[in-house]
Coordinates of C-alpha atoms in Angstrom, one line a residue:
Chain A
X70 CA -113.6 -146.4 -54.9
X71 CA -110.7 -144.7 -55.7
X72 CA -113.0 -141.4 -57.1
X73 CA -113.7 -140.8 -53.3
X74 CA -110.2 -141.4 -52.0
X75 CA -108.8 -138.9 -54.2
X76 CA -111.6 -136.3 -53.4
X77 CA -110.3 -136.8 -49.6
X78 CA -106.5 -137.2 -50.5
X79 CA -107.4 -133.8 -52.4
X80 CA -108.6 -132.2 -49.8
X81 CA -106.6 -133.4 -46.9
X82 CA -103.9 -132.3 -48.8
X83 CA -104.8 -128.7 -49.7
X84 CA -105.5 -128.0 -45.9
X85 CA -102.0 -129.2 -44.9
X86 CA -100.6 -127.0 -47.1
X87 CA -103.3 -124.0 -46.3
X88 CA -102.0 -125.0 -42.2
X89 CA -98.3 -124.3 -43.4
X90 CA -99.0 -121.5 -45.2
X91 CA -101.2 -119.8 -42.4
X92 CA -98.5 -120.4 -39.7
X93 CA -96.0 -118.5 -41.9
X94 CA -98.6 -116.0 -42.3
X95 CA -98.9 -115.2 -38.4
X96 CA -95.1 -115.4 -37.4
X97 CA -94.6 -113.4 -40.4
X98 CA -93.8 -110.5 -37.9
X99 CA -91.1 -111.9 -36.4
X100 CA -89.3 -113.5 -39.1
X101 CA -89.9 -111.3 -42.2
X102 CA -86.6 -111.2 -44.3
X103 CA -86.6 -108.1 -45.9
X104 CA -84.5 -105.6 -45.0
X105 CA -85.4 -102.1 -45.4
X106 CA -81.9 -101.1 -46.3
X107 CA -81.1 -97.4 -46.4
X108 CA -83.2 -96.9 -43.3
X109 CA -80.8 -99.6 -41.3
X110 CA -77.6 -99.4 -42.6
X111 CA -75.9 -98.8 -39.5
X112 CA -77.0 -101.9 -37.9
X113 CA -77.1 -104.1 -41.2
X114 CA -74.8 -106.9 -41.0
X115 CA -74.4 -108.8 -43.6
X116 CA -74.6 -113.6 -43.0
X117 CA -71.6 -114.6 -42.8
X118 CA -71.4 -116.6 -46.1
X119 CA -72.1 -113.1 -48.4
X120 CA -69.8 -112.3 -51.3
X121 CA -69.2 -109.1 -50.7
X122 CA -65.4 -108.5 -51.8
X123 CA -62.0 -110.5 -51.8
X124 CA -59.9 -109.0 -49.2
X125 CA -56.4 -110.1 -48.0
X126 CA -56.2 -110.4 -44.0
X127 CA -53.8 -109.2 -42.1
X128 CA -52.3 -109.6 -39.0
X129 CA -51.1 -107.1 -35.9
X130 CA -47.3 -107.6 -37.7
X131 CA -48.9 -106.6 -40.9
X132 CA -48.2 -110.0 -42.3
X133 CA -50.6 -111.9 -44.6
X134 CA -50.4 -115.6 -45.8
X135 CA -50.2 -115.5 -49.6
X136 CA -46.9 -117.1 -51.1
X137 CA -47.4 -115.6 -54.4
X138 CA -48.1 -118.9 -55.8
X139 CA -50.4 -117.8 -58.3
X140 CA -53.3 -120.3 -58.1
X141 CA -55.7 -118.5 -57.3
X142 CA -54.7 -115.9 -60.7
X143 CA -55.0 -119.2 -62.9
X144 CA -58.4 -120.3 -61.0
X145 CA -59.8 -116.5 -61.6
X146 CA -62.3 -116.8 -65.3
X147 CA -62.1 -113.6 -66.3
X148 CA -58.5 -112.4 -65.0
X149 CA -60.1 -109.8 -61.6
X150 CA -56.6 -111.4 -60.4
X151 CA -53.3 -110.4 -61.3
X152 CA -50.2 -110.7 -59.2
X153 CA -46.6 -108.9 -59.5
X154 CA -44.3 -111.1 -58.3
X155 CA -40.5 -111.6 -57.2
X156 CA -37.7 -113.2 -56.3
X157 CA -36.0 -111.9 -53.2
X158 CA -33.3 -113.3 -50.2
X159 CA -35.2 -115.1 -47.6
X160 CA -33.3 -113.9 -44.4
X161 CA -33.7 -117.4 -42.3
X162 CA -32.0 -119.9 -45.3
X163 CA -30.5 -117.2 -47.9
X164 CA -31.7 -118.9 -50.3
X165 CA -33.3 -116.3 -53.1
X166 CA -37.5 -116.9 -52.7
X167 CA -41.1 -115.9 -54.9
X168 CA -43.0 -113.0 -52.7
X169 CA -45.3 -111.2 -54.3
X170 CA -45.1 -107.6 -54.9
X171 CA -48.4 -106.6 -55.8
X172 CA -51.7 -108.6 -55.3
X173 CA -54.1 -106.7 -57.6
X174 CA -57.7 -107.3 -57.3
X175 CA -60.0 -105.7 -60.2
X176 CA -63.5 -105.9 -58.2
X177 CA -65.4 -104.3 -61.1
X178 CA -64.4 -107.5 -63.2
X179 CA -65.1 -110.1 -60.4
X180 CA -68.2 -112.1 -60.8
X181 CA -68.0 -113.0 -56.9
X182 CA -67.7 -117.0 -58.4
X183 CA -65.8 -117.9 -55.6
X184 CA -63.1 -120.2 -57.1
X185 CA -59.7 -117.8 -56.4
X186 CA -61.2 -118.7 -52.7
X187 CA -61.3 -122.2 -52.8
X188 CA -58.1 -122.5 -55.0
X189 CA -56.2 -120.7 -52.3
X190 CA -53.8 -123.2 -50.3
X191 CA -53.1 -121.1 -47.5
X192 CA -56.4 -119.2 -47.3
X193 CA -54.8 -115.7 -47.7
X194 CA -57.3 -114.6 -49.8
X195 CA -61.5 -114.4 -48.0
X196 CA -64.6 -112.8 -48.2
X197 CA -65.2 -110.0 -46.6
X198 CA -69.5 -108.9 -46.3
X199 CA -69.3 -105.4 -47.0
X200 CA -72.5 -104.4 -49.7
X201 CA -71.5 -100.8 -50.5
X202 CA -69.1 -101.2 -53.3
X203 CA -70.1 -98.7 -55.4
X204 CA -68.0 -95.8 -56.3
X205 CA -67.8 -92.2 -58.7
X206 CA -64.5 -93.7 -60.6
X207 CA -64.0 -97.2 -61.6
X208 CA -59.9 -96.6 -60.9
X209 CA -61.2 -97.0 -57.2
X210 CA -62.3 -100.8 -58.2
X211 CA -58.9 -102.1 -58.7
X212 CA -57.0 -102.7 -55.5
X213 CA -54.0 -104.1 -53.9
X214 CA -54.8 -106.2 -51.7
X215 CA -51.4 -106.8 -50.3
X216 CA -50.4 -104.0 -47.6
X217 CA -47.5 -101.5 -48.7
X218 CA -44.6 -103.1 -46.5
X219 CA -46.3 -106.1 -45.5
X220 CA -44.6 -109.8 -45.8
X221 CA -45.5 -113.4 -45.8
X222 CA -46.3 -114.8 -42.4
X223 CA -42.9 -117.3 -41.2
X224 CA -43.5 -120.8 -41.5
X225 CA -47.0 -120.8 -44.0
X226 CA -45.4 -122.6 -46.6
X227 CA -44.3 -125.4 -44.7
Chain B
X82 CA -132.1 -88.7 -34.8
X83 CA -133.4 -91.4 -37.3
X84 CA -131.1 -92.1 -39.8
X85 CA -132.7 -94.0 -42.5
X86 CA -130.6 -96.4 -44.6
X87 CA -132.4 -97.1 -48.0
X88 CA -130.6 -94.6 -50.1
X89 CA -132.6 -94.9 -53.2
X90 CA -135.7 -93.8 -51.5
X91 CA -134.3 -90.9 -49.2
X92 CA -132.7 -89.6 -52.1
X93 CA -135.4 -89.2 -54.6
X94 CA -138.1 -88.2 -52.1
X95 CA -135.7 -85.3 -51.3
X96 CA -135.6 -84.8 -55.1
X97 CA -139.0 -84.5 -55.8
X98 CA -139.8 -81.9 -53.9
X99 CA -137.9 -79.9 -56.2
X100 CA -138.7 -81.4 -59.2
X101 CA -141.2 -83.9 -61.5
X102 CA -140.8 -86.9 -60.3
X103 CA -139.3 -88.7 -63.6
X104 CA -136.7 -86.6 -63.7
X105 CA -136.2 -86.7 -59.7
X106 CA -136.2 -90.7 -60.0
X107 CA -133.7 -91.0 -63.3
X108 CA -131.0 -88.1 -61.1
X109 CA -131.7 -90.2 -58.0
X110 CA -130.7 -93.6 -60.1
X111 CA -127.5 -91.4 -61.0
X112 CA -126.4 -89.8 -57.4
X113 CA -126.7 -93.6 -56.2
X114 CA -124.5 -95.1 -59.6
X115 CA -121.5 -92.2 -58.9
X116 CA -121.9 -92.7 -54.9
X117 CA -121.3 -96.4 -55.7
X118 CA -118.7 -96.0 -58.4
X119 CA -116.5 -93.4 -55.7
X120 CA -116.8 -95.7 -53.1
X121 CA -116.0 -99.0 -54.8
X122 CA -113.2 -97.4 -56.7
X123 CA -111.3 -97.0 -53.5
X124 CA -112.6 -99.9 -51.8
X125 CA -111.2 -101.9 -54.9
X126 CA -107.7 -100.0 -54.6
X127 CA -107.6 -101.2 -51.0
X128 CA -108.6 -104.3 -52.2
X129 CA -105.3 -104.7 -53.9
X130 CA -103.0 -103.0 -51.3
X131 CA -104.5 -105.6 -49.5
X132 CA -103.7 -108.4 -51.2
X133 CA -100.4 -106.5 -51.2
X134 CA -100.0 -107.0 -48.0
X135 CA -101.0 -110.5 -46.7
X136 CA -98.9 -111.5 -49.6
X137 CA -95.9 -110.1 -48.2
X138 CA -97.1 -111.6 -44.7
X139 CA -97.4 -114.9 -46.2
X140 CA -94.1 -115.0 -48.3
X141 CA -92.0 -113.2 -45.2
X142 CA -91.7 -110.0 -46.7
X143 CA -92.9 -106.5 -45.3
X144 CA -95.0 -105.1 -48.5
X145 CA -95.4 -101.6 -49.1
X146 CA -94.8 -99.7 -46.8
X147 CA -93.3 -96.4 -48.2
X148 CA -96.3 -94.6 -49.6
X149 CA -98.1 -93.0 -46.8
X150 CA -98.4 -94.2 -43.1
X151 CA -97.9 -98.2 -43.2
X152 CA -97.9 -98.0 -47.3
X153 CA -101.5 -97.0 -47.3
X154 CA -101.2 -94.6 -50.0
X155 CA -99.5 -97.2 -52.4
X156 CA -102.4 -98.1 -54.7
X157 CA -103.7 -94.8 -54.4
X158 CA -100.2 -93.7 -55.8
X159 CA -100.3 -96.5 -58.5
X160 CA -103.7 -95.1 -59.8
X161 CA -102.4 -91.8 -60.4
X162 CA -99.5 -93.1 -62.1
X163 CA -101.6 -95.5 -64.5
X164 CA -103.9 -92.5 -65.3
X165 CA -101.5 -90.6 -66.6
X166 CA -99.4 -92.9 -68.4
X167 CA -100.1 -93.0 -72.1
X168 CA -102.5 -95.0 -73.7
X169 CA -100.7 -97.5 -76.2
X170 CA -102.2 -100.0 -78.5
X171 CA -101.4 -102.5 -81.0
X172 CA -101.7 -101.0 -85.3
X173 CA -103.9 -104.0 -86.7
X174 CA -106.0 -103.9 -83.1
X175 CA -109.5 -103.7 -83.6
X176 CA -109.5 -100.3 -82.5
X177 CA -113.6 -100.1 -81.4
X178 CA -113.7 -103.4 -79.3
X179 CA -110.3 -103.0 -78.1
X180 CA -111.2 -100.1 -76.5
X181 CA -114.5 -100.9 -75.8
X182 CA -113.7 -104.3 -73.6
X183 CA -112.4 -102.7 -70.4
X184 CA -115.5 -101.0 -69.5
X185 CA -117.5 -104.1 -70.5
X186 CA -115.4 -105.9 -67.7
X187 CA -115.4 -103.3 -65.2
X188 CA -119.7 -101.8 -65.7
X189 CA -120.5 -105.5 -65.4
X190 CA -118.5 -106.0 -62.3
X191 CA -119.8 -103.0 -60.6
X192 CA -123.7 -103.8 -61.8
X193 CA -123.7 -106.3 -59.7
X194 CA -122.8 -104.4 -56.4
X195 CA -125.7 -102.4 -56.4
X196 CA -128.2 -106.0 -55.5
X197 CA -125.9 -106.4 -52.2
X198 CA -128.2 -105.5 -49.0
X199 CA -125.0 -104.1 -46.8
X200 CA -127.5 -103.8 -44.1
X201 CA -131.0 -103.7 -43.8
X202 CA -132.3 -101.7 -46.2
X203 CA -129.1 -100.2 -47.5
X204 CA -129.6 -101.7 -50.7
X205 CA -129.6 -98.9 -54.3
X206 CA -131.8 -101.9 -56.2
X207 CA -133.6 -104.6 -54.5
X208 CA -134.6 -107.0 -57.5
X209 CA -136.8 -110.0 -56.5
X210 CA -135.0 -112.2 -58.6
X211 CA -131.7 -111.0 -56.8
X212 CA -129.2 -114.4 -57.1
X213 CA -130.4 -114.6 -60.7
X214 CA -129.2 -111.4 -61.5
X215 CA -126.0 -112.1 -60.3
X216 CA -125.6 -114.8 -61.6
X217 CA -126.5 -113.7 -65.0
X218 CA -124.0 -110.2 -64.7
X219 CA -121.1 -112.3 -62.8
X220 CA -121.0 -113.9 -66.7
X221 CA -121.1 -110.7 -68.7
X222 CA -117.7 -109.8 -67.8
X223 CA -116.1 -112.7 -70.2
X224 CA -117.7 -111.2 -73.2
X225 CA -115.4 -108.0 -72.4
X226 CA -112.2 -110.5 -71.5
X227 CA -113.0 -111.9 -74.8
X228 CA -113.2 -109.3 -76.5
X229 CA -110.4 -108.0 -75.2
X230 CA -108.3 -111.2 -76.3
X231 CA -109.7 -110.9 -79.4
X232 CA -108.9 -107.1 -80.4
X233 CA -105.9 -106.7 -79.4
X234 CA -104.7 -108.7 -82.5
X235 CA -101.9 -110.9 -80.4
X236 CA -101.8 -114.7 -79.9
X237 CA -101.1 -114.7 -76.3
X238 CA -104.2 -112.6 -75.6
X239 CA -106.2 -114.7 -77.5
X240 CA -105.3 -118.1 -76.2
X241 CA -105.5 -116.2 -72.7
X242 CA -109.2 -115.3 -72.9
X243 CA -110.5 -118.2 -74.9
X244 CA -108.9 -120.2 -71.5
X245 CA -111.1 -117.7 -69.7
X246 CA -114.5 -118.3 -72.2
X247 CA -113.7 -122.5 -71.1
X248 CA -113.2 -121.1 -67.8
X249 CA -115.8 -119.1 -66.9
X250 CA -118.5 -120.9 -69.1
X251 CA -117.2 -124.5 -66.8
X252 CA -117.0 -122.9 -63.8
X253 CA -120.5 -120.7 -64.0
X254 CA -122.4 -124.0 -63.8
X255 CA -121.0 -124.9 -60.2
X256 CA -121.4 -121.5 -58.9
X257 CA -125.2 -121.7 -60.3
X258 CA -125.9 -124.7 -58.7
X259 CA -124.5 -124.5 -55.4
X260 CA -126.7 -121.3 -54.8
X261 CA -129.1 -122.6 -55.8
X262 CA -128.6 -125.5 -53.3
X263 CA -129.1 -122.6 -51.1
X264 CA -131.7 -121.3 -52.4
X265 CA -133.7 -124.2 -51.9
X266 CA -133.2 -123.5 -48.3
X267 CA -134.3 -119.6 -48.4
X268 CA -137.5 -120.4 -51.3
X269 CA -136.9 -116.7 -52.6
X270 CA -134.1 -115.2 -55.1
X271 CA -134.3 -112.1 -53.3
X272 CA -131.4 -111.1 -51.2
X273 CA -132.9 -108.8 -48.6
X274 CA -135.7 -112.2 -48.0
X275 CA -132.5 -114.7 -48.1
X276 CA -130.9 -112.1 -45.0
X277 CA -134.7 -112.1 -43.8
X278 CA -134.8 -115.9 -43.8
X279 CA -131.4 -116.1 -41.6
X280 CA -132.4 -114.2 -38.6
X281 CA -133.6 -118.0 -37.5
X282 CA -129.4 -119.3 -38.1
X283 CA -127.0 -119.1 -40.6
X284 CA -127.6 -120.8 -44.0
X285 CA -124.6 -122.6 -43.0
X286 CA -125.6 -123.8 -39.7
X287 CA -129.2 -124.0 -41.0
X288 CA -128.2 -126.6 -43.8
X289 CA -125.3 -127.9 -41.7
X290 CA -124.2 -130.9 -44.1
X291 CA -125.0 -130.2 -47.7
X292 CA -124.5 -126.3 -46.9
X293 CA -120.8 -127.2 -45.9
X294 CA -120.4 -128.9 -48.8
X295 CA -122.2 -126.4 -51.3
X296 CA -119.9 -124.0 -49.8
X297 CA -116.4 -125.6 -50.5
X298 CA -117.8 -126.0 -54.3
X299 CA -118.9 -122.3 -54.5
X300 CA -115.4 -121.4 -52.8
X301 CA -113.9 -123.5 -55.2
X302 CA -115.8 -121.6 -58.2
X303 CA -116.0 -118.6 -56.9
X304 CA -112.0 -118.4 -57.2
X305 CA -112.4 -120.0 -60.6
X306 CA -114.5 -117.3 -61.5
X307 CA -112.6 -114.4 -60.3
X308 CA -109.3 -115.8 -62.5
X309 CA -107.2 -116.1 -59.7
X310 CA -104.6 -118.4 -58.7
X311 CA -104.6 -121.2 -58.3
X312 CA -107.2 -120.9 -61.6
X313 CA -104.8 -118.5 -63.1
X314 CA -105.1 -119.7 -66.4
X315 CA -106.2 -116.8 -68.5
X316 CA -103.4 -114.1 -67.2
X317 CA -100.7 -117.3 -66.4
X318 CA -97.7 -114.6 -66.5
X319 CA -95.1 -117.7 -66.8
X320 CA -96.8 -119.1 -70.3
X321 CA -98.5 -116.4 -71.8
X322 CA -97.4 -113.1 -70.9
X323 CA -100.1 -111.2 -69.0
X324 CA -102.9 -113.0 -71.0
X325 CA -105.8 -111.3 -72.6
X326 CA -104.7 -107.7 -71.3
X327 CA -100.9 -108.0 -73.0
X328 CA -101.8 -105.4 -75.5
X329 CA -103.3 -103.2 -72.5
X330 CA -101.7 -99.7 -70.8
X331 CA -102.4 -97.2 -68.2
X332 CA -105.8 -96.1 -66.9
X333 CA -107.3 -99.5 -69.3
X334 CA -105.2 -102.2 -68.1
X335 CA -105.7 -100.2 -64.4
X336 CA -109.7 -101.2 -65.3
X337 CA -109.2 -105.1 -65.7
X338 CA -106.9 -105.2 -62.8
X339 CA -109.9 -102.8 -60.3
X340 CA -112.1 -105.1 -62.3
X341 CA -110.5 -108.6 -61.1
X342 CA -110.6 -107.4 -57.3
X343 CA -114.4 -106.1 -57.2
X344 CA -115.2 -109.2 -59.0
X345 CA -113.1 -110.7 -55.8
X346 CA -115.1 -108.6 -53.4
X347 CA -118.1 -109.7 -54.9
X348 CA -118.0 -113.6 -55.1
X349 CA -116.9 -113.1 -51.2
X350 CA -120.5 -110.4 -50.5
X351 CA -122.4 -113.5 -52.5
X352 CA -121.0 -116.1 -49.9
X353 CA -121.5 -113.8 -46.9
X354 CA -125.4 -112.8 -48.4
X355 CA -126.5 -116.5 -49.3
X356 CA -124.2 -118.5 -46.7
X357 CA -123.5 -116.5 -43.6
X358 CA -126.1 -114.6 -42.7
X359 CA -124.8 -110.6 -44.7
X360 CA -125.6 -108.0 -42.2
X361 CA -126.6 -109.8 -39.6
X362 CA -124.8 -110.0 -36.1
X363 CA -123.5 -113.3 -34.8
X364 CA -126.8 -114.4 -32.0
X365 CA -128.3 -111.1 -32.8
X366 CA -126.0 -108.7 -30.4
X367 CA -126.6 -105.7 -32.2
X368 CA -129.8 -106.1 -33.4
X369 CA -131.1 -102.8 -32.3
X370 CA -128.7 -100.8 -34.1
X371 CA -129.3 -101.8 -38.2
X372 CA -126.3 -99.5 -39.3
X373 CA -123.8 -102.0 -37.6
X374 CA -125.1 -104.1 -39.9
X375 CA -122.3 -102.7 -42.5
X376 CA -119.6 -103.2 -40.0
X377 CA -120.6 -107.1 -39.9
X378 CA -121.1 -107.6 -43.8
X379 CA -118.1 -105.9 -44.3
X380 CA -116.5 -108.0 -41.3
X381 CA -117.3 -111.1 -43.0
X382 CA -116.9 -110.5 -46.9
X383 CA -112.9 -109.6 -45.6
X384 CA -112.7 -112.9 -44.0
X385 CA -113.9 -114.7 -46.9
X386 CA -111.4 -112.1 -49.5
X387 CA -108.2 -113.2 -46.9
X388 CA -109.7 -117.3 -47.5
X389 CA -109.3 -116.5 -51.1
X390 CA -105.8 -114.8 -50.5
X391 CA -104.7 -117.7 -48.8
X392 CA -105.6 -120.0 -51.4
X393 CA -103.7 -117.9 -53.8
X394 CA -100.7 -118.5 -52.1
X395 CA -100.7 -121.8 -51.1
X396 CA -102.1 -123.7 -53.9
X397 CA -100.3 -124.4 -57.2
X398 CA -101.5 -123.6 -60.6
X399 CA -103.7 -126.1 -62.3
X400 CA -103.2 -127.0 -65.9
X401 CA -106.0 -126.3 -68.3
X402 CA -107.0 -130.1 -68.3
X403 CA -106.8 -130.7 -64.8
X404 CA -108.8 -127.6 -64.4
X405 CA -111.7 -129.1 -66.4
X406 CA -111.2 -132.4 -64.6
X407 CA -112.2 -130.7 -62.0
X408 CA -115.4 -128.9 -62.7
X409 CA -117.1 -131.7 -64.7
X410 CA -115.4 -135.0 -63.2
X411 CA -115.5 -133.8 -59.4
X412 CA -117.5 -130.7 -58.8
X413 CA -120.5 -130.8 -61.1
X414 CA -121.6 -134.7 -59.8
X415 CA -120.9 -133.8 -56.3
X416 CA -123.3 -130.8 -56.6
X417 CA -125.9 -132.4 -58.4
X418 CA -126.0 -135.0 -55.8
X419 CA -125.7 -132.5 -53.2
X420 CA -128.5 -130.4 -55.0
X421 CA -130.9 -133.8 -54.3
X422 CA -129.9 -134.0 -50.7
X423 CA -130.3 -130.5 -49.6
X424 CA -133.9 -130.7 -51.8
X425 CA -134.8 -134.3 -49.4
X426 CA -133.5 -132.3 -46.2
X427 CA -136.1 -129.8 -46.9
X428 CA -138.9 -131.8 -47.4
X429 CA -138.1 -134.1 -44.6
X430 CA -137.5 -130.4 -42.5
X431 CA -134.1 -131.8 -41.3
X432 CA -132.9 -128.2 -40.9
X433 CA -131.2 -126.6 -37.8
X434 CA -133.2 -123.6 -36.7
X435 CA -132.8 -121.7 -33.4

């Protein structure tokens, strides 16, 4: 009798998934996912987990967490990364210490893979979500991501 | 003030009055034909904004929603756009039957509206042998998808609408014979009796059982039919391009596209005529007023469209095995049986009539 069983397997089966299907249809108000962007832009926010840019944070004393360690330039495929580096006096021990200089970010060669990220010991280096990265000249891609005057936060390499 | 509703008739009395009545009868035939072709034109590009739509609804997305008020305007928009695109075509097409295919496919599609009673009397042709002549015409438009494959000279067409000519020539057979389950019901091929013969219940209710059943299979079919997903086979975009219209552009390719939803349209009118009752009001509420009628056939034809929608997205595609699997090992047994049963319900007068 398996002829029969399969008509009604068949069938119970295709209403299930007509049942899924038609719920989505009628909350499909509530939860449709499209966003109609140009009209919303300045509510858009962007999930938390979107690759918009790498960006270096800061904090109030305008000091980030990157040690200049240069794993995250060896993790990078295609070489967005590159970091000027040197060797100055630390003022606590005197001893003469790798800072960076420059931490130069080519977002018009990034691929937004992810791996400079998760290479990152100290997590100097994020995301950030915004979306509107396009720009008139492609000089404007490359950044520094490093503030003008900023240092390494005390105590991050420890 | 009377407003009569059998078209054909107003129109060429009116005529003859100013002329002999041969030539008022053949410009009557023609008013009715371009009335029909205007309105179906539009109702067929609303047809696919709708589909639009309760796409969108069912995948979460908005749909259009840009061209006029609530993306109204969209397919309106689109046509223009395909009519004045250029016509391309392949060198070593066949250049007479390639262009010759989509009206084939679309004049077929639209013969059969003019049999549909959309209420009483509104009807342009009200043939006696009504389900037959659908029947017959609903097959015609694989000659021009065949054709089509053919001419255009390109393998993917060609395996696209011979899939249709199994298709089609599988899937006519089930759609024949669960009608005719019906019509065993009704005793008369002739739409405007079969609406006649429902004033006492619904097909549906009146058949209860075997009508359930002869419905599912002519659902079934009827999506078969119409080339749709989850029967997809002959345009299959992941395997074989766009099918039998590949080689097609602008205002042609627009024809097989108007031409899939009116076919669409019409396998849903068949199943309101012959199982829910066409024009007729639920209980009779607005029997007095006959010009409702259009509201209700219209009413339920859309239901039975969105059932066909909602298929479409749900179901996934069949291969071209399974799909015959399921005509001749499942649907074609269960319909001759249920032919037999509906035939002994009728003798027996098991029927359901209020």
């Amino acid at each position: 009798m398996g002829y029969f069983s399969d008509i009604y397997k068949g069938i119970k089966t295709l209403l299930t998934g007509m049942s899924v299907t038609g719920k989505y249809f009628l909350t499909s108000r509530k939860g449709a996912i499209t966003q109609q962007y140009p009209d919303n832009r300045d509510t858009l926010k962007m999930f938390e987990r979107f690759r918009g840019e790498v960006v270096m944070p800061h904090d109030e004393n305008n000091e980030h967490q990157c040690t200049g360690c240069q794993k995250c330039e060896l993790a990078c495929p295609n070489g967005s990364i590159e970091i000027i580096w040197d060797r100055g006096l630390d003022e606590t021990t005197g001893k003469k210490k790798k800072k960076i200089d420059k931490h130069i970010y080519h977002l018009g060669l990034c691929t937004m893979c992810g791996l400079c990220i998760e290479a990152c010991p100290t997590d100097a280096i994020v995301w950030a979500q915004n979306y509107e990265n396009s720009t008139y000249d492609r000089t404007q891609l490359t950044k520094v991501l490093n503030r003008p005057g900023s240092k390494v936060k005390a105590g991050i390499e420890d | 003030m009377i407003i009569t509703l059998s078209i054909t008739k107003t129109i060429q009395d009116w005529l003859i009055g100013m002329m002999p009545e041969g030539v008022a009868s053949i410009l009557a035939m023609v008013i009715v034909a371009l009335i029909y072709l205007a309105i179906f034109a539009v109702a067929g590009l609303y047809l696919v904004l709708l589909e639009r739509k309760v796409a969108a609804w069912f995948q979460l997305r908005i749909g259009p929603n840009r061209v006029g008020y609530w993306g109204l305007l969209q397919t309106m928009a689109d046509a223009l756009k395909l009519v004045s695109k250029e016509l391309t075509g392949t060198i070593k097409a066949d250049k007479f039957l390639y262009n010759l295919a989509p009206y084939f496919v679309i004049i077929s599609s639209l013969m059969a509206l003019a049999v549909f009673p959309f209420t009483k009397e509104f009807q342009a042709f009200d043939i006696n042998i009504g389900i037959f002549f659908l029947i017959a015409i609903s097959s015609i438009g694989v000659i021009g998808i065949l054709l089509g494959g053919w001419s255009s000279n390109n393998k993917f067409a060609l395996i696209g609408a011979m899939r249709s000519g199994v298709q089609t020539i599988s899937y006519e057979l089930s759609v024949g014979l669960s009608l005719l389950t019906m019509v065993l019901l009704t005793g008369s091929l002739q739409l405007s009796e079969i609406v006649e013969v429902q004033k006492e219940g619904w097909l549906i209710l009146q058949g209860h059982v075997p009508a359930i059943i002869a419905f599912m299979i002519y659902m079934i079919a009827g999506t078969a039919e119409t080339n749709r997903a989850p029967f997809d086979m002959v345009e299959a975009e992941s395997e074989l391009g766009a099918g039998f219209h590949t080689e097609y552009s602008g205002m042609k390719f627009a024809y097989f596209f108007l031409a899939e939803f009116i076919n669409m349209f019409i396998i849903a009118a068949i199943a309101t005529t012959v199982f829910f009752g066409g024009w007729l009001s639920p209980f009779g509420i607005t029997e007095s007023l006959p010009w409702l009628g259009i509201f209700w056939f219209l009413g339920k034809t859309l239901v039975i469209v969105f059932l066909m929608m909602w298929f479409r997205w749900t179901f996934p595609r069949l291969r071209i095995d399974q799909l015959l699997t399921l005509e001749w090992k499942y649907l074609l047994p269960i319909n001759l049986v249920n032919i037999v049963i509906m035939a002994i319900i009728v003798w027996l007068n098991l029927t359901i009539k209020f």
